[in-house]
GROMACS .gro file of C-alpha atoms in nm:
model
  226
    1UNK     CA    1  14.074   6.822  12.311
    2UNK     CA    2  13.826   6.901  12.578
    3UNK     CA    3  13.478   6.974  12.453
    4UNK     CA    4  13.352   7.285  12.496
    5UNK     CA    5  13.117   7.222  12.789
    6UNK     CA    6  13.414   7.052  12.966
    7UNK     CA    7  13.552   7.410  12.917
    8UNK     CA    8  13.324   7.612  13.091
    9UNK     CA    9  13.300   7.313  13.372
   10UNK     CA   10  13.665   7.397  13.401
   11UNK     CA   11  13.676   7.796  13.420
   12UNK     CA   12  13.318   7.827  13.592
   13UNK     CA   13  13.456   7.753  13.932
   14UNK     CA   14  13.683   8.026  13.846
   15UNK     CA   15  13.539   8.262  13.767
   16UNK     CA   16  13.268   8.208  14.044
   17UNK     CA   17  13.549   8.226  14.303
   18UNK     CA   18  13.685   8.539  14.150
   19UNK     CA   19  13.363   8.716  14.141
   20UNK     CA   20  13.339   8.604  14.537
   21UNK     CA   21  13.662   8.751  14.601
   22UNK     CA   22  13.546   9.112  14.482
   23UNK     CA   23  13.673   9.090  14.128
   24UNK     CA   24  13.433   9.316  13.913
   25UNK     CA   25  13.419   9.036  13.604
   26UNK     CA   26  13.102   8.865  13.543
   27UNK     CA   27  13.179   8.504  13.545
   28UNK     CA   28  12.925   8.486  13.192
   29UNK     CA   29  13.147   8.782  13.074
   30UNK     CA   30  13.499   8.580  13.146
   31UNK     CA   31  13.386   8.262  13.056
   32UNK     CA   32  13.286   8.381  12.693
   33UNK     CA   33  13.643   8.585  12.679
   34UNK     CA   34  13.801   8.274  12.724
   35UNK     CA   35  13.613   8.062  12.502
   36UNK     CA   36  13.686   8.306  12.176
   37UNK     CA   37  14.011   8.398  12.262
   38UNK     CA   38  14.132   7.971  12.282
   39UNK     CA   39  13.855   7.877  12.065
   40UNK     CA   40  13.753   7.658  12.381
   41UNK     CA   41  14.040   7.538  12.461
   42UNK     CA   42  14.375   7.554  12.780
   43UNK     CA   43  14.697   7.692  12.618
   44UNK     CA   44  15.025   7.526  12.727
   45UNK     CA   45  15.072   7.901  12.880
   46UNK     CA   46  14.720   7.922  13.099
   47UNK     CA   47  14.666   8.266  12.928
   48UNK     CA   48  14.246   8.257  12.847
   49UNK     CA   49  14.222   8.594  12.815
   50UNK     CA   50  14.501   8.721  12.495
   51UNK     CA   51  14.653   8.928  12.752
   52UNK     CA   52  15.015   9.060  12.538
   53UNK     CA   53  15.329   9.124  12.778
   54UNK     CA   54  15.263   9.527  12.736
   55UNK     CA   55  15.429   9.762  12.921
   56UNK     CA   56  15.646   9.347  13.100
   57UNK     CA   57  15.612   9.479  13.432
   58UNK     CA   58  15.578   9.253  13.716
   59UNK     CA   59  15.344   9.222  13.904
   60UNK     CA   60  15.217   8.915  14.172
   61UNK     CA   61  15.079   8.687  13.942
   62UNK     CA   62  15.279   8.711  13.679
   63UNK     CA   63  15.683   8.679  13.649
   64UNK     CA   64  15.743   8.785  13.293
   65UNK     CA   65  15.705   8.427  13.105
   66UNK     CA   66  15.597   8.494  12.766
   67UNK     CA   67  15.563   8.299  12.455
   68UNK     CA   68  15.534   8.394  12.093
   69UNK     CA   69  15.208   8.326  11.903
   70UNK     CA   70  15.040   8.456  11.581
   71UNK     CA   71  14.695   8.627  11.602
   72UNK     CA   72  14.527   8.880  11.389
   73UNK     CA   73  14.439   9.200  11.459
   74UNK     CA   74  14.200   9.450  11.281
   75UNK     CA   75  14.377   9.782  11.194
   76UNK     CA   76  14.212  10.081  11.036
   77UNK     CA   77  13.936   9.843  10.943
   78UNK     CA   78  14.150   9.634  10.790
   79UNK     CA   79  14.208   9.251  10.935
   80UNK     CA   80  14.584   9.188  10.943
   81UNK     CA   81  14.629   8.811  10.956
   82UNK     CA   82  14.954   8.583  11.144
   83UNK     CA   83  15.050   8.942  11.347
   84UNK     CA   84  15.356   8.832  11.581
   85UNK     CA   85  15.322   8.852  11.922
   86UNK     CA   86  15.401   8.842  12.309
   87UNK     CA   87  15.152   8.678  12.523
   88UNK     CA   88  15.202   8.609  12.909
   89UNK     CA   89  15.253   8.281  13.050
   90UNK     CA   90  15.146   8.156  13.359
   91UNK     CA   91  15.126   7.875  13.611
   92UNK     CA   92  14.813   7.872  13.669
   93UNK     CA   93  14.441   7.946  13.482
   94UNK     CA   94  14.363   8.138  13.805
   95UNK     CA   95  14.715   8.344  13.838
   96UNK     CA   96  14.625   8.463  13.422
   97UNK     CA   97  14.251   8.581  13.535
   98UNK     CA   98  14.393   8.733  13.837
   99UNK     CA   99  14.637   8.907  13.653
  100UNK     CA  100  14.379   9.067  13.391
  101UNK     CA  101  14.219   9.186  13.690
  102UNK     CA  102  14.503   9.415  13.791
  103UNK     CA  103  14.518   9.541  13.426
  104UNK     CA  104  14.122   9.601  13.448
  105UNK     CA  105  14.229   9.895  13.755
  106UNK     CA  106  14.400  10.142  13.512
  107UNK     CA  107  14.166  10.402  13.416
  108UNK     CA  108  14.116  10.349  13.079
  109UNK     CA  109  13.932  10.032  13.212
  110UNK     CA  110  13.696  10.242  13.451
  111UNK     CA  111  13.382  10.173  13.215
  112UNK     CA  112  13.437   9.782  13.311
  113UNK     CA  113  13.419   9.859  13.644
  114UNK     CA  114  13.153   9.989  13.675
  115UNK     CA  115  12.915   9.754  13.422
  116UNK     CA  116  12.621   9.666  13.581
  117UNK     CA  117  12.549   9.387  13.393
  118UNK     CA  118  12.714   9.156  13.180
  119UNK     CA  119  12.581   9.302  12.831
  120UNK     CA  120  12.690   9.675  12.932
  121UNK     CA  121  13.051   9.509  13.045
  122UNK     CA  122  13.107   9.338  12.683
  123UNK     CA  123  13.071   9.648  12.577
  124UNK     CA  124  13.249   9.814  12.767
  125UNK     CA  125  13.594   9.564  12.701
  126UNK     CA  126  13.563   9.658  12.344
  127UNK     CA  127  13.508  10.045  12.354
  128UNK     CA  128  13.845  10.073  12.601
  129UNK     CA  129  14.056   9.898  12.352
  130UNK     CA  130  14.075   9.600  12.493
  131UNK     CA  131  14.110   9.421  12.165
  132UNK     CA  132  14.112   9.586  11.785
  133UNK     CA  133  13.801   9.347  11.682
  134UNK     CA  134  13.488   9.587  11.611
  135UNK     CA  135  13.268   9.276  11.653
  136UNK     CA  136  13.437   9.165  11.990
  137UNK     CA  137  13.096   9.318  12.202
  138UNK     CA  138  12.896   9.123  12.020
  139UNK     CA  139  13.060   8.809  11.992
  140UNK     CA  140  13.107   8.812  12.341
  141UNK     CA  141  12.762   8.876  12.376
  142UNK     CA  142  12.643   8.562  12.172
  143UNK     CA  143  12.871   8.311  12.331
  144UNK     CA  144  12.709   8.400  12.639
  145UNK     CA  145  12.342   8.398  12.462
  146UNK     CA  146  12.467   8.095  12.302
  147UNK     CA  147  12.654   7.874  12.656
  148UNK     CA  148  12.361   8.070  12.884
  149UNK     CA  149  12.609   8.166  13.096
  150UNK     CA  150  12.493   8.430  13.274
  151UNK     CA  151  12.386   8.123  13.475
  152UNK     CA  152  12.674   8.149  13.657
  153UNK     CA  153  12.662   8.539  13.742
  154UNK     CA  154  12.285   8.446  13.898
  155UNK     CA  155  12.501   8.106  14.091
  156UNK     CA  156  12.729   8.404  14.235
  157UNK     CA  157  12.414   8.611  14.297
  158UNK     CA  158  12.285   8.281  14.533
  159UNK     CA  159  12.619   8.194  14.691
  160UNK     CA  160  12.640   8.574  14.849
  161UNK     CA  161  12.259   8.547  14.980
  162UNK     CA  162  12.327   8.220  15.154
  163UNK     CA  163  12.596   8.381  15.294
  164UNK     CA  164  12.435   8.692  15.395
  165UNK     CA  165  12.180   8.440  15.535
  166UNK     CA  166  12.466   8.262  15.720
  167UNK     CA  167  12.588   8.550  15.891
  168UNK     CA  168  12.232   8.721  15.931
  169UNK     CA  169  12.237   8.401  16.137
  170UNK     CA  170  12.545   8.398  16.301
  171UNK     CA  171  12.493   8.792  16.379
  172UNK     CA  172  12.130   8.668  16.596
  173UNK     CA  173  12.349   8.382  16.769
  174UNK     CA  174  12.590   8.654  16.903
  175UNK     CA  175  12.275   8.857  16.987
  176UNK     CA  176  12.151   8.575  17.230
  177UNK     CA  177  12.441   8.489  17.396
  178UNK     CA  178  12.521   8.851  17.486
  179UNK     CA  179  12.196   8.860  17.637
  180UNK     CA  180  12.281   8.566  17.785
  181UNK     CA  181  12.645   8.662  17.917
  182UNK     CA  182  12.474   8.963  18.117
  183UNK     CA  183  12.162   8.952  18.209
  184UNK     CA  184  12.003   9.310  18.351
  185UNK     CA  185  11.806   9.180  18.643
  186UNK     CA  186  11.895   8.848  18.844
  187UNK     CA  187  11.653   8.543  18.721
  188UNK     CA  188  11.391   8.462  18.975
  189UNK     CA  189  11.496   8.107  18.973
  190UNK     CA  190  11.851   8.197  19.123
  191UNK     CA  191  11.728   8.439  19.393
  192UNK     CA  192  11.780   8.222  19.674
  193UNK     CA  193  12.096   8.138  19.581
  194UNK     CA  194  12.237   8.475  19.491
  195UNK     CA  195  12.099   8.567  19.842
  196UNK     CA  196  12.325   8.275  20.004
  197UNK     CA  197  12.593   8.417  19.818
  198UNK     CA  198  12.583   8.769  19.951
  199UNK     CA  199  12.514   8.669  20.357
  200UNK     CA  200  12.852   8.433  20.257
  201UNK     CA  201  13.073   8.722  20.155
  202UNK     CA  202  13.102   8.572  19.869
  203UNK     CA  203  12.980   8.827  19.606
  204UNK     CA  204  12.815   9.163  19.675
  205UNK     CA  205  12.733   9.311  19.303
  206UNK     CA  206  12.519   9.066  19.243
  207UNK     CA  207  12.366   9.221  18.920
  208UNK     CA  208  12.434   9.225  18.523
  209UNK     CA  209  12.574   8.840  18.634
  210UNK     CA  210  12.598   8.654  18.317
  211UNK     CA  211  12.365   8.332  18.315
  212UNK     CA  212  12.641   8.076  18.348
  213UNK     CA  213  12.713   8.291  18.678
  214UNK     CA  214  12.381   8.252  18.810
  215UNK     CA  215  12.323   7.863  18.726
  216UNK     CA  216  12.655   7.803  18.917
  217UNK     CA  217  12.500   7.995  19.226
  218UNK     CA  218  12.245   7.785  19.185
  219UNK     CA  219  12.426   7.436  19.139
  220UNK     CA  220  12.644   7.555  19.463
  221UNK     CA  221  12.360   7.646  19.745
  222UNK     CA  222  12.175   7.313  19.626
  223UNK     CA  223  12.493   7.204  19.701
  224UNK     CA  224  12.513   7.311  20.031
  225UNK     CA  225  12.812   7.471  19.980
  226UNK     CA  226  12.622   7.799  20.006
   0.00000   0.00000   0.00000
């Protein structure tokens, strides 16, 4: 059986990648929910979030497989143990998480989608009825705090910032290349070659040529070709 830290190390990269793929669930919340729902162990059906069969409508990530297991529910303030339930079964952990993301597109989970921080999202999960446990949000918050799971939310922010820096650098390079590809004036060092090319009847519109164009004319002129 995996230790709690091993469990977190296994789940965290998936939770981070899903967040980078525009999942609205904070990695810290996703990991905490997996710990709370499973006790920190990977079940054979790869359903780490307690997602029941429900309507039974198949999705891109769930093909109808299920398992029966006992769970507990709180009904009218009373806890009922050993409640038989059917849970969705998945080929991978990631498929289970992605299927859950589809569930959260339902209107009843609008507050989950709109949450701006983990604490707000755990409260939204409880208020939207994801679980019957009246202490669900506080338990998730405790798990997040206990294992410092917000570090994974921060990791996503750092990765996105780095990506934005790379995009900005790429855009700057594209801008530079565009400037080189269409010069507004003939470079001073290429004027002689341009004049020779015009005289030879090779070109008649020397303006707005690229840097490489002017360089080629210069080389040809130096070699006596034009």
